[in-house]
Amino acid sequence: MRMLELEPGLATVLSSALSGALDGIPVRDAQEAQLANQFAQEAALESLYCLSSLPLSPPASATVLSARITLAREPAMLPRLFTLLQQPSFAHITRRAAQVLLNLAGAPGNRDAFRQYEWALAHLALHPQQPPLSVVAPIIADVLTELAS
């Protein structure tokens, strides 16, 4: 958890990797570039899940809370996580993005960061249209519950 304190740019790097459009990766063709970007996106998502899923219990609670707030306040983080929910994707990507959002919403200082996305969350929870999204609708409802408490 101290990684985010020691390397504040890590949140930016992880949010950039979520876009699935990394430049500068040496590849031979377009298919290899697409796979490399997909692997980078999944690795970033798993890293975010690990960083955000630690329990808020002593003695590390202040560090965990600080990490969740830092991640949610990264300007591109929440929009890119929401994009992963809304675009056609693999079910495990959609589920993991929803779980990261739930973990970030659990930090008391993140309500303001989520405020502009509450309507989109409510819409996704009430109108899941794609099969991966219908699976995560309960997680999205939990995000809304966290934000309301």
PDB file of N, CA, C and O in Angstrom, residues 1-2 5 54-67:
ATOM      1  N   MET A   1       0.814  -1.189   0.000  1.00  0.00           N
ATOM      2  CA  MET A   1       0.000   0.000   0.000  1.00  0.00           C
ATOM      3  C   MET A   1       0.859   1.254   0.000  1.00  0.00           C
ATOM      4  O   MET A   1       0.438   2.260  -0.503  1.00  0.00           O
ATOM      5  N   ARG A   2       2.029   1.149   0.548  1.00  0.00           N
ATOM      6  CA  ARG A   2       2.907   2.316   0.574  1.00  0.00           C
ATOM      7  C   ARG A   2       3.418   2.659  -0.821  1.00  0.00           C
ATOM      8  O   ARG A   2       3.975   3.723  -1.013  1.00  0.00           O
ATOM      9  N   GLU A   5       2.135   5.890  -1.934  1.00  0.00           N
ATOM     10  CA  GLU A   5       2.738   7.023  -1.244  1.00  0.00           C
ATOM     11  C   GLU A   5       4.134   7.296  -1.785  1.00  0.00           C
ATOM     12  O   GLU A   5       4.520   8.444  -1.973  1.00  0.00           O
ATOM     13  N   LEU A  54      -7.723  -4.442   0.174  1.00  0.00           N
ATOM     14  CA  LEU A  54      -7.277  -4.723   1.536  1.00  0.00           C
ATOM     15  C   LEU A  54      -8.291  -4.176   2.533  1.00  0.00           C
ATOM     16  O   LEU A  54      -8.901  -3.127   2.303  1.00  0.00           O
ATOM     17  N   PRO A  55      -8.488  -4.869   3.640  1.00  0.00           N
ATOM     18  CA  PRO A  55      -9.495  -4.413   4.613  1.00  0.00           C
ATOM     19  C   PRO A  55      -9.081  -3.123   5.316  1.00  0.00           C
ATOM     20  O   PRO A  55      -7.899  -2.850   5.495  1.00  0.00           O
ATOM     21  N   LEU A  56     -10.072  -2.348   5.682  1.00  0.00           N
ATOM     22  CA  LEU A  56      -9.840  -1.097   6.400  1.00  0.00           C
ATOM     23  C   LEU A  56      -9.778  -1.352   7.910  1.00  0.00           C
ATOM     24  O   LEU A  56     -10.561  -0.806   8.676  1.00  0.00           O
ATOM     25  N   SER A  57      -8.856  -2.201   8.315  1.00  0.00           N
ATOM     26  CA  SER A  57      -8.707  -2.504   9.741  1.00  0.00           C
ATOM     27  C   SER A  57      -7.292  -2.150  10.190  1.00  0.00           C
ATOM     28  O   SER A  57      -6.361  -2.211   9.408  1.00  0.00           O
ATOM     29  N   PRO A  58      -7.141  -1.761  11.468  1.00  0.00           N
ATOM     30  CA  PRO A  58      -5.819  -1.399  11.979  1.00  0.00           C
ATOM     31  C   PRO A  58      -4.863  -2.576  11.857  1.00  0.00           C
ATOM     32  O   PRO A  58      -5.305  -3.711  11.851  1.00  0.00           O
ATOM     33  N   PRO A  59      -3.589  -2.393  11.740  1.00  0.00           N
ATOM     34  CA  PRO A  59      -2.858  -1.125  11.821  1.00  0.00           C
ATOM     35  C   PRO A  59      -2.702  -0.424  10.488  1.00  0.00           C
ATOM     36  O   PRO A  59      -2.251   0.705  10.424  1.00  0.00           O
ATOM     37  N   ALA A  60      -3.072  -1.051   9.385  1.00  0.00           N
ATOM     38  CA  ALA A  60      -2.840  -0.467   8.059  1.00  0.00           C
ATOM     39  C   ALA A  60      -4.017   0.358   7.551  1.00  0.00           C
ATOM     40  O   ALA A  60      -4.008   0.805   6.420  1.00  0.00           O
ATOM     41  N   SER A  61      -5.013   0.601   8.365  1.00  0.00           N
ATOM     42  CA  SER A  61      -6.232   1.230   7.869  1.00  0.00           C
ATOM     43  C   SER A  61      -5.999   2.619   7.274  1.00  0.00           C
ATOM     44  O   SER A  61      -6.594   2.952   6.251  1.00  0.00           O
ATOM     45  N   ALA A  62      -5.151   3.422   7.873  1.00  0.00           N
ATOM     46  CA  ALA A  62      -4.901   4.767   7.341  1.00  0.00           C
ATOM     47  C   ALA A  62      -4.224   4.687   5.980  1.00  0.00           C
ATOM     48  O   ALA A  62      -4.554   5.449   5.069  1.00  0.00           O
ATOM     49  N   THR A  63      -3.312   3.750   5.812  1.00  0.00           N
ATOM     50  CA  THR A  63      -2.615   3.589   4.541  1.00  0.00           C
ATOM     51  C   THR A  63      -3.552   3.072   3.469  1.00  0.00           C
ATOM     52  O   THR A  63      -3.534   3.545   2.330  1.00  0.00           O
ATOM     53  N   VAL A  64      -4.401   2.107   3.808  1.00  0.00           N
ATOM     54  CA  VAL A  64      -5.363   1.553   2.854  1.00  0.00           C
ATOM     55  C   VAL A  64      -6.358   2.629   2.442  1.00  0.00           C
ATOM     56  O   VAL A  64      -6.667   2.791   1.253  1.00  0.00           O
ATOM     57  N   LEU A  65      -6.857   3.381   3.393  1.00  0.00           N
ATOM     58  CA  LEU A  65      -7.800   4.461   3.102  1.00  0.00           C
ATOM     59  C   LEU A  65      -7.156   5.500   2.192  1.00  0.00           C
ATOM     60  O   LEU A  65      -7.762   5.942   1.213  1.00  0.00           O
ATOM     61  N   SER A  66      -5.932   5.870   2.487  1.00  0.00           N
ATOM     62  CA  SER A  66      -5.209   6.839   1.663  1.00  0.00           C
ATOM     63  C   SER A  66      -5.030   6.330   0.237  1.00  0.00           C
ATOM     64  O   SER A  66      -5.192   7.087  -0.728  1.00  0.00           O
ATOM     65  N   ALA A  67      -4.728   5.050   0.092  1.00  0.00           N
ATOM     66  CA  ALA A  67      -4.556   4.465  -1.246  1.00  0.00           C
ATOM     67  C   ALA A  67      -5.862   4.499  -2.020  1.00  0.00           C
ATOM     68  O   ALA A  67      -5.880   4.842  -3.208  1.00  0.00           O
TER      69      ALA A  67
END
